[in-house]
mmCIF file of C-alpha atoms in Angstrom:
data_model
loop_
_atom_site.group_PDB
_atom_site.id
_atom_site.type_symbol
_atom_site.label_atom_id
_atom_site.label_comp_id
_atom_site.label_asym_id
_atom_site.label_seq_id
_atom_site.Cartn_x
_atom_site.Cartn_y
_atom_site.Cartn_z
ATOM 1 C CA UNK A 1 -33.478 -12.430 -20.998
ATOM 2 C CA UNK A 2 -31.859 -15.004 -23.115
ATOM 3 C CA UNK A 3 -28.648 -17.155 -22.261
ATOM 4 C CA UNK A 4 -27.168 -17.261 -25.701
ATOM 5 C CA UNK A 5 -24.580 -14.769 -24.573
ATOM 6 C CA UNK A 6 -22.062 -13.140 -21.836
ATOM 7 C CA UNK A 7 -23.525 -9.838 -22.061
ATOM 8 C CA UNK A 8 -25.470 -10.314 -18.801
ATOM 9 C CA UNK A 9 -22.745 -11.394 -17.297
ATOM 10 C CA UNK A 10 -20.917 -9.110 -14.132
ATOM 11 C CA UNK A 11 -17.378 -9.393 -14.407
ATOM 12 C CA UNK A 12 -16.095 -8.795 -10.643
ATOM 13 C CA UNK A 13 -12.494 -9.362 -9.238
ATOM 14 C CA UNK A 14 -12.999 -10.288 -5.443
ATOM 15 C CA UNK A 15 -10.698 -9.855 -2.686
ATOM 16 C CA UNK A 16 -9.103 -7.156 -4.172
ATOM 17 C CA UNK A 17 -6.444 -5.258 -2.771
ATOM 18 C CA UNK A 18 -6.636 -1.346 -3.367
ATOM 19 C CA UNK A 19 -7.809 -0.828 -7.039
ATOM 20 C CA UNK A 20 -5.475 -3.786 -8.498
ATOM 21 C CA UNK A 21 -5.692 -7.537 -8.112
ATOM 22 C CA UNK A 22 -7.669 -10.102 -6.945
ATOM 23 C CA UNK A 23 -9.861 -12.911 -8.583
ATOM 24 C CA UNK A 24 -11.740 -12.581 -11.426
ATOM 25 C CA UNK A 25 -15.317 -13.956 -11.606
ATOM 26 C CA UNK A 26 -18.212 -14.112 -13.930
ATOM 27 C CA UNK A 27 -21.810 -13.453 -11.889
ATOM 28 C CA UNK A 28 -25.316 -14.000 -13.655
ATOM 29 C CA UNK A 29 -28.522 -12.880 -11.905
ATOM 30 C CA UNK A 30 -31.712 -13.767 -13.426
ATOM 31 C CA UNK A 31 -35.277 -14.568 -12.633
ATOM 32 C CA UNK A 32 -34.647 -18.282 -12.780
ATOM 33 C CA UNK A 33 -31.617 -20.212 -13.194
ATOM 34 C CA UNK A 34 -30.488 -21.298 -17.609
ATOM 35 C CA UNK A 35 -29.962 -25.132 -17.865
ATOM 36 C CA UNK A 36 -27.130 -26.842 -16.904
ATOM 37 C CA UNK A 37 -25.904 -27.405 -20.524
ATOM 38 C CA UNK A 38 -25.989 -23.120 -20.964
ATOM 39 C CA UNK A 39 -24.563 -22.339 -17.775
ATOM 40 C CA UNK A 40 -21.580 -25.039 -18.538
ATOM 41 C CA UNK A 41 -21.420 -22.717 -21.647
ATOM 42 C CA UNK A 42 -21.456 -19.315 -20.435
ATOM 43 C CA UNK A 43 -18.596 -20.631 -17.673
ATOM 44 C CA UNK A 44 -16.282 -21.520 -20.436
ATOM 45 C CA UNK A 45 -17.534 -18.665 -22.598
ATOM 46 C CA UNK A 46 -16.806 -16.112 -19.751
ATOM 47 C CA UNK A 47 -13.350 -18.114 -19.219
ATOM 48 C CA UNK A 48 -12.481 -17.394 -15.251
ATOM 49 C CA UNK A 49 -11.792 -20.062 -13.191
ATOM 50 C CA UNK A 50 -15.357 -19.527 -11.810
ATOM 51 C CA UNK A 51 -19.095 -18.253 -12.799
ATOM 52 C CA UNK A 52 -21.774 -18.012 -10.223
ATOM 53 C CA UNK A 53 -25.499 -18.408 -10.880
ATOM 54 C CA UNK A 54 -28.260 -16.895 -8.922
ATOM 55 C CA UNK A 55 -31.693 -16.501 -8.786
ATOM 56 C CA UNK A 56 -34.184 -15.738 -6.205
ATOM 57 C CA UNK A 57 -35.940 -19.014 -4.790
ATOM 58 C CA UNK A 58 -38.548 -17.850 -1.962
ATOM 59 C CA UNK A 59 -36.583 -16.276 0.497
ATOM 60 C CA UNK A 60 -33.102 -17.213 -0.330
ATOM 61 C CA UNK A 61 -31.227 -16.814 -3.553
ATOM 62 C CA UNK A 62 -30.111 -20.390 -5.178
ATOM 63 C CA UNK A 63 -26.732 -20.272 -6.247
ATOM 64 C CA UNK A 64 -24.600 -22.686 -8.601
ATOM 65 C CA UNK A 65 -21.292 -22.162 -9.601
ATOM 66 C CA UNK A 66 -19.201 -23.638 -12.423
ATOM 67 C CA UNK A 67 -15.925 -23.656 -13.916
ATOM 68 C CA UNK A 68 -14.926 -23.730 -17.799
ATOM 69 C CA UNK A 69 -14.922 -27.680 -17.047
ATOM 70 C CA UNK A 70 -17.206 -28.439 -14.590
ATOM 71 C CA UNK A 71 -19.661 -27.745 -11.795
ATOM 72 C CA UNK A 72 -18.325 -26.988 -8.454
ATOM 73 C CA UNK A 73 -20.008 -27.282 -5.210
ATOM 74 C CA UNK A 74 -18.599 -23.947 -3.724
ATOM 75 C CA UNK A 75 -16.433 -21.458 -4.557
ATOM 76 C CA UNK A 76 -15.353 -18.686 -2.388
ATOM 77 C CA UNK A 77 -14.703 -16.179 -4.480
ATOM 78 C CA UNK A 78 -17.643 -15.705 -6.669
ATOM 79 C CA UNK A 79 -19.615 -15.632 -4.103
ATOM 80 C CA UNK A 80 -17.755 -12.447 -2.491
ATOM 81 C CA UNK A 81 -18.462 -11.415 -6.407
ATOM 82 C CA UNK A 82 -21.563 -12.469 -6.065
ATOM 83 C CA UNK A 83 -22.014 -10.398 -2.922
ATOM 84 C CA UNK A 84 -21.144 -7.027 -4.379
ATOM 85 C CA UNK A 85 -23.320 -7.873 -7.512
ATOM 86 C CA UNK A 86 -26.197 -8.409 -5.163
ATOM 87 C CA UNK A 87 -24.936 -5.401 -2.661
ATOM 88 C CA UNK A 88 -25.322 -2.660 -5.891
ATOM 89 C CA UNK A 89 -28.451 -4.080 -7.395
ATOM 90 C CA UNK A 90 -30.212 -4.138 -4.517
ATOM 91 C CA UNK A 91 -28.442 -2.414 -1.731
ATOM 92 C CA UNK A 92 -26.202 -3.211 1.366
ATOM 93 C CA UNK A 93 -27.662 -5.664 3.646
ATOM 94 C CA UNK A 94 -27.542 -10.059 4.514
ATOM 95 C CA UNK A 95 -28.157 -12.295 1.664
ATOM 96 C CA UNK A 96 -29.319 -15.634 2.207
ATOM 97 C CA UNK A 97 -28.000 -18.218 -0.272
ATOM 98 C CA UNK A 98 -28.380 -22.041 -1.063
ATOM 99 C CA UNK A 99 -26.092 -23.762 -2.388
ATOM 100 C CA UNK A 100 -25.442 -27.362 -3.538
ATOM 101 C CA UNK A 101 -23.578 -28.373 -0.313
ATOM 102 C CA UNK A 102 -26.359 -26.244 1.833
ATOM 103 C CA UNK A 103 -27.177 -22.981 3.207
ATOM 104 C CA UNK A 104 -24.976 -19.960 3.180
ATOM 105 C CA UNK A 105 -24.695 -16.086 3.628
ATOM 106 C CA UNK A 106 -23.321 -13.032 2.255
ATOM 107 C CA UNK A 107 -23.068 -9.503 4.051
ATOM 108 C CA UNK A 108 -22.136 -6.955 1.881
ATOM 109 C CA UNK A 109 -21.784 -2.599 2.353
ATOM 110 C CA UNK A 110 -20.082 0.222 -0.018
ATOM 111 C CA UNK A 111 -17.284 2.160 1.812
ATOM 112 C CA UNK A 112 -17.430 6.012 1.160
ATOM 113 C CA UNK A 113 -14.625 5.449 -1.159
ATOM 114 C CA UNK A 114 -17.384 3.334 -3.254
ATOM 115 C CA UNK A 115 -15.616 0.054 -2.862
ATOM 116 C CA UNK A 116 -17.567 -3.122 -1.921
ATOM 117 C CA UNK A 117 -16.795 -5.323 1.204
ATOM 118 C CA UNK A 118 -18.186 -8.524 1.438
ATOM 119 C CA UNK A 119 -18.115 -10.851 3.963
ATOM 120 C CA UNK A 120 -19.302 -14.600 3.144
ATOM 121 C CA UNK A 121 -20.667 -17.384 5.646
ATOM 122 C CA UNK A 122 -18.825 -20.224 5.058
ATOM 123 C CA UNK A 123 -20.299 -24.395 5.216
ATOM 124 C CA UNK A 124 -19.447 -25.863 7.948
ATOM 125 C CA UNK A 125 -15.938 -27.236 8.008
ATOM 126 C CA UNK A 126 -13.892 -30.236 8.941
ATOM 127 C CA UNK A 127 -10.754 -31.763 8.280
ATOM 128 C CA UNK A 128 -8.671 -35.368 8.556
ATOM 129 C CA UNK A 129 -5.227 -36.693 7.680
ATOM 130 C CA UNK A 130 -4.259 -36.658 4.326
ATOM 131 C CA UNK A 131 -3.384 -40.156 2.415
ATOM 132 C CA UNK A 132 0.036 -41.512 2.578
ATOM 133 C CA UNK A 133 -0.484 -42.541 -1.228
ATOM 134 C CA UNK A 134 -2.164 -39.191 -2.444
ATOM 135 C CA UNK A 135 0.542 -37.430 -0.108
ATOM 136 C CA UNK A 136 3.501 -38.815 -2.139
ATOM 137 C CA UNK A 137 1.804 -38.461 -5.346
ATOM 138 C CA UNK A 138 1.151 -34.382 -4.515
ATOM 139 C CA UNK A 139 4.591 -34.101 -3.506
ATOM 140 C CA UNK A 140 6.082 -35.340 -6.777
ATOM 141 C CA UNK A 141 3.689 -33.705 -9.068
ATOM 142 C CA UNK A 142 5.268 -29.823 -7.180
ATOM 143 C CA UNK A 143 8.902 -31.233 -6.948
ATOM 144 C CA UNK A 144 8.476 -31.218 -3.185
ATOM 145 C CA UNK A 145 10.238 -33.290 -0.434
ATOM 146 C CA UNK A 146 9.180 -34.224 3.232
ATOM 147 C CA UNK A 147 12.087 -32.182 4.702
ATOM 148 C CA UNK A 148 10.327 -29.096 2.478
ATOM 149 C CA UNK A 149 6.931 -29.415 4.990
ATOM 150 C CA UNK A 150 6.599 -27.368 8.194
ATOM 151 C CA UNK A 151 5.765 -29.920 10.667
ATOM 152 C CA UNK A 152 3.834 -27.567 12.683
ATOM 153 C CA UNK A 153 0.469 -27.974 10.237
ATOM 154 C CA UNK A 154 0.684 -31.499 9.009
ATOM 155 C CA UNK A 155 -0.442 -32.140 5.416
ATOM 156 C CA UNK A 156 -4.500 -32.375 5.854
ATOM 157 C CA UNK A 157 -7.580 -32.595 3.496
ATOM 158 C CA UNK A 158 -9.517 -29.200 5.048
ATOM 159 C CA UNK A 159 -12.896 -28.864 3.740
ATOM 160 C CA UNK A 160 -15.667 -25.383 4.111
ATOM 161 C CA UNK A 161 -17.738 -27.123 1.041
ATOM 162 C CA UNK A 162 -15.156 -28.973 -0.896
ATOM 163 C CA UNK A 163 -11.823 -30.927 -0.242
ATOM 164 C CA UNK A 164 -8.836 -29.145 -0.296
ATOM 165 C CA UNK A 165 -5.643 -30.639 -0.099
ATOM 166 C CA UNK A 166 -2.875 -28.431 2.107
ATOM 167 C CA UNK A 167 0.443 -28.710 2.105
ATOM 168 C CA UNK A 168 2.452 -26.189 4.320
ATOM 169 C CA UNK A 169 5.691 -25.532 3.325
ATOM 170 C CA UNK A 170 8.853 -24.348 5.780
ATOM 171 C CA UNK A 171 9.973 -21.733 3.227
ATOM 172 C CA UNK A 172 8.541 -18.977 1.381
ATOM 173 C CA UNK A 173 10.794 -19.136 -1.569
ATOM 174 C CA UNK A 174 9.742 -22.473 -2.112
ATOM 175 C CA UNK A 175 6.136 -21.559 -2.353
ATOM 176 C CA UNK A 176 7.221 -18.799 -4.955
ATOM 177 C CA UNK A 177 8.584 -21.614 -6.592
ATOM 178 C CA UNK A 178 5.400 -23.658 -7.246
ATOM 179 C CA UNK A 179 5.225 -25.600 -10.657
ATOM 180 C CA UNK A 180 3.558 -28.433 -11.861
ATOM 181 C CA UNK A 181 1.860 -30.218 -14.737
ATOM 182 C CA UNK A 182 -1.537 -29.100 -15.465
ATOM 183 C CA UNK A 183 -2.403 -32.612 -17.193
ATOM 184 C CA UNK A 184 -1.261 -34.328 -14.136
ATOM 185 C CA UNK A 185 -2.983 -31.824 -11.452
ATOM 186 C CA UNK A 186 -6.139 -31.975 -13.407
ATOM 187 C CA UNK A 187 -5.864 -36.069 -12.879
ATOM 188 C CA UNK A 188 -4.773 -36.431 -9.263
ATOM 189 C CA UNK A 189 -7.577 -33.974 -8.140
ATOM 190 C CA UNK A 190 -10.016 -35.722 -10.293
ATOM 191 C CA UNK A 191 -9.216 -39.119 -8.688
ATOM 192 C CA UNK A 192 -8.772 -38.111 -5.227
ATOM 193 C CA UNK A 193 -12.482 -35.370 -5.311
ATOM 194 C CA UNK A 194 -10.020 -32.251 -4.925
ATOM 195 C CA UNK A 195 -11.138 -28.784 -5.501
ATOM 196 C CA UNK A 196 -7.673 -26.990 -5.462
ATOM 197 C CA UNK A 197 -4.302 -28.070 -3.542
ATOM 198 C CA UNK A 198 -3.345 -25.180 -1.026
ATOM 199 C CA UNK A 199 0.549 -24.462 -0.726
ATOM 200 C CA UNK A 200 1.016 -22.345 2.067
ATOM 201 C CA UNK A 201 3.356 -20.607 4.628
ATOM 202 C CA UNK A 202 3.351 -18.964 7.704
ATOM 203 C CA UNK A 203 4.789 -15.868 8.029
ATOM 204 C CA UNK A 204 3.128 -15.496 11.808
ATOM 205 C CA UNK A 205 0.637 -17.247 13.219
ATOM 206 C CA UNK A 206 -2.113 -15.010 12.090
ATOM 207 C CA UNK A 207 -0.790 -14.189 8.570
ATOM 208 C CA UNK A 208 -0.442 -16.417 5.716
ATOM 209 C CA UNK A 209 0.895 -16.758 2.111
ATOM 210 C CA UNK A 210 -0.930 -18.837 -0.215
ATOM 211 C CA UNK A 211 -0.909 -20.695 -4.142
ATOM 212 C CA UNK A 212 -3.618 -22.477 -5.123
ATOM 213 C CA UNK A 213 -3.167 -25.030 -7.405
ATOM 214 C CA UNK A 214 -6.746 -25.284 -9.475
ATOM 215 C CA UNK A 215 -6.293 -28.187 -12.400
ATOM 216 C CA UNK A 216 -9.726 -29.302 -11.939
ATOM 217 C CA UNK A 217 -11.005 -25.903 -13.182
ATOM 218 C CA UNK A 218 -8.671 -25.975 -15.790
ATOM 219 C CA UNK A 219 -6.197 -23.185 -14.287
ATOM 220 C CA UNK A 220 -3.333 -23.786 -13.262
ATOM 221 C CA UNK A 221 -3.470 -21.170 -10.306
ATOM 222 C CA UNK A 222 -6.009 -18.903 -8.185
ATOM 223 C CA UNK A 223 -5.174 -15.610 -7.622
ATOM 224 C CA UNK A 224 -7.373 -15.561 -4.350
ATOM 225 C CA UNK A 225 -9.463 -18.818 -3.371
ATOM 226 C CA UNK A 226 -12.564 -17.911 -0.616
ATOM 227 C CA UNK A 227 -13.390 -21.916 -0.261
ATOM 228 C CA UNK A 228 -9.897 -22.864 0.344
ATOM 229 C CA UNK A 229 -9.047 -20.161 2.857
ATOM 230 C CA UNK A 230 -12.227 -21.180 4.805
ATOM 231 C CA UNK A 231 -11.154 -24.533 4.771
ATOM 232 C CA UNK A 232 -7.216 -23.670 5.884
ATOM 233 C CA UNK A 233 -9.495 -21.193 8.568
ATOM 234 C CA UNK A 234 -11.008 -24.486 9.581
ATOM 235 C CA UNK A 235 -7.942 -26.736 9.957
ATOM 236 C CA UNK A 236 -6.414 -24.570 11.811
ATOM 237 C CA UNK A 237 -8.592 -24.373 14.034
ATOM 238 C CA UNK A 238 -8.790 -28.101 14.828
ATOM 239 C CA UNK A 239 -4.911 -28.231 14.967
ATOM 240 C CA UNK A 240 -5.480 -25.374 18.184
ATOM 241 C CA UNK A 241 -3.335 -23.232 15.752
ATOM 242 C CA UNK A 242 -2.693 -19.648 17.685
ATOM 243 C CA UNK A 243 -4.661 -18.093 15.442
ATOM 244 C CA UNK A 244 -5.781 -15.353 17.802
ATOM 245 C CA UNK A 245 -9.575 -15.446 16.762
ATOM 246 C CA UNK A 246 -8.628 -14.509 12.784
ATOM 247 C CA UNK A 247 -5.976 -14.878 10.016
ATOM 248 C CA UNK A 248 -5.340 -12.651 7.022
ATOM 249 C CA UNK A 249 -3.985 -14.498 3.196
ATOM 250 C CA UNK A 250 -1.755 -12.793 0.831
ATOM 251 C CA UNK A 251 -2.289 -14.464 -2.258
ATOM 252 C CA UNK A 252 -2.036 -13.916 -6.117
ATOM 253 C CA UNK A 253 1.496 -11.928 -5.843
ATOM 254 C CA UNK A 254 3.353 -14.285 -7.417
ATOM 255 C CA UNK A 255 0.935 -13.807 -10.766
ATOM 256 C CA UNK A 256 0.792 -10.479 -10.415
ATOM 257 C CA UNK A 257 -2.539 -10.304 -9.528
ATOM 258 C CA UNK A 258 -2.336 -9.414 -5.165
ATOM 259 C CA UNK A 259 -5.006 -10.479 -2.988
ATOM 260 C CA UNK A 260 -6.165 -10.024 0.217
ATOM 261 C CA UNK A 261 -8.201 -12.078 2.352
ATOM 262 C CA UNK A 262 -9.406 -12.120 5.942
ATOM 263 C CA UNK A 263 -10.749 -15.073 7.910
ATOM 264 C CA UNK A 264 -12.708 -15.066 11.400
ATOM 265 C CA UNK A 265 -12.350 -18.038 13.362
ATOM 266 C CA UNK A 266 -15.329 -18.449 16.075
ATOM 267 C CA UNK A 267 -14.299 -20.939 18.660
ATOM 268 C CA UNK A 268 -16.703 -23.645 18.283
ATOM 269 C CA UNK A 269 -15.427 -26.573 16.632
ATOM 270 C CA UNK A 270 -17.093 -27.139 12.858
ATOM 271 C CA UNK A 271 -18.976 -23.678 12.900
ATOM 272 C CA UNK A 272 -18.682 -21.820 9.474
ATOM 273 C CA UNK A 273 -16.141 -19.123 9.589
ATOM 274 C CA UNK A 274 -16.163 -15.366 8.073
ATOM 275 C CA UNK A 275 -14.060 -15.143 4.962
ATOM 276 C CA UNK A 276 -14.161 -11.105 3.743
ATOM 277 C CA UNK A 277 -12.688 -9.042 1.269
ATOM 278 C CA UNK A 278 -12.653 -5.846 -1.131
ATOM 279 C CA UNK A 279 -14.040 -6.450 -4.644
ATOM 280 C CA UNK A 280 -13.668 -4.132 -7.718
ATOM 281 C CA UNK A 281 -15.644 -4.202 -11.204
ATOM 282 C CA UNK A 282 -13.357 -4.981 -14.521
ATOM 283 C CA UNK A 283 -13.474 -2.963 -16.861
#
């Protein structure tokens, strides 16, 4: 196989909802991994705000994923697209994967209606206060105010493999209102090691609506974003958020593109959490 082209390429949306929806991603499976300098090219080639790389390595599969920009440590939803690549190559069943921030899993099955669920291990996650400087700076770039925050989940840098900045908002027609610069995203995420910036409200305790700001990819939104909702999963769970064990994300309906994600929460502090979802092939 060659890497001069896309046409090896698996074009999977992941957390899907029904047959419409969720996030597009680019998934490669070869025998051994193309250079950094091809898959940087295939990524932009492809165009998603994701690609993810696999190949077996002993008894694991390595996995890299990158943007039309850039490398990125994690992403969430290629690897549920990764997941149902894997699941109808090779069958339902665990996969074991490395990635750059460590190891990971994906579980994946085919419903009788022939869709594929996948359900990805997350890192291990942790969280901490969020910059009074980088706070402000966020806040101006979305034409947000304090008095726009619910103070119930305090601005906080949640990370499940990457830093996510998260910014929960009292309203829901403010989130449907998110706008910014891509220029200026793409700078303040650079500067301050962000992977996306998560706007998001609580419609109950257990079920969420979220934007994802993604500048550092080169998007200016995510329809669905696995990394960030383990992350948010995470936080949450250090806050003692009522979270009743698991939390569902809407996300993507204001693009048009719906998404559905599910999160378990285990108890213990840190432990990865269980972000799942439907996944469909594009056409």
């Amino acid at each position: 196989m060659t890497f001069t082209d896309t046409t090896q390429v698996h074009r999977i949306a992941a957390f899907s909802e029904a047959d419409a929806g969720g996030n597009p991603a680019g998934v490669l499976v070869a025998d051994s991994l193309p250079g950094d300098t091809e898959m940087q090219a295939i990524a932009e080639a492809v165009g998603y705000s994701e690609t993810a790389f696999a190949a077996p390595e002993g008894d694991h599969w390595r996995v890299r994923y990158f943007a039309p920009q850039s490398e990125v440590d994690f992403c969430g939803h290629a690897t549920i697209a990764l997941g149902a690549v894997l699941t109808e190559l090779n069958g339902p069943g665990r996969y074991d994967l490395r990635i750059n921030p460590g190891e990971i899993s994906v579980e994946g099955r085919i419903d009788s209606d022939g869709q594929s669920k996948v359900e990805l291990l997350s890192p291990s996650t942790h969280s901490r206060p969020v910059d009074a400087a980088l706070l402000e700076l966020a806040l101006a770039m979305f034409s947000l105010h304090r008095d726009d925050l619910d103070p119930q989940i305090p601005p906080a840098v949640a990370n499940a493999g990457n830093d996510h900045l998260v910014l929960a908002l009292r309203e829901h027609g403010r989130l449907a209102k998110m706008a910014y610069d891509l220029e200026t995203g793409r700078r303040l995420m650079a500067q301050h090691g962000l992977t996306t910036i998560a706007l998001i409200w609580a419609e109950t305790p257990r079920q969420f609506h979220a934007r994802n700001a993604f500048a550092i990819g080169g998007v200016l939104e995510d329809p669905a974003t696995g990394a960030a909702a383990a992350a948010l999963a995470g936080y949450l769970r250090d806050l003692g958020w009522p979270h009743g064990g698991s939390i569902d994300i809407a996300q993507g309906v204001d693009m048009g593109m719906p998404s559905r994600l599910k999160v378990t929460i285990p108890e213990e502090p840190g432990s990865p959490v269980l972000v799942g979802g439907a996944s469909r092939n594009i056409s």
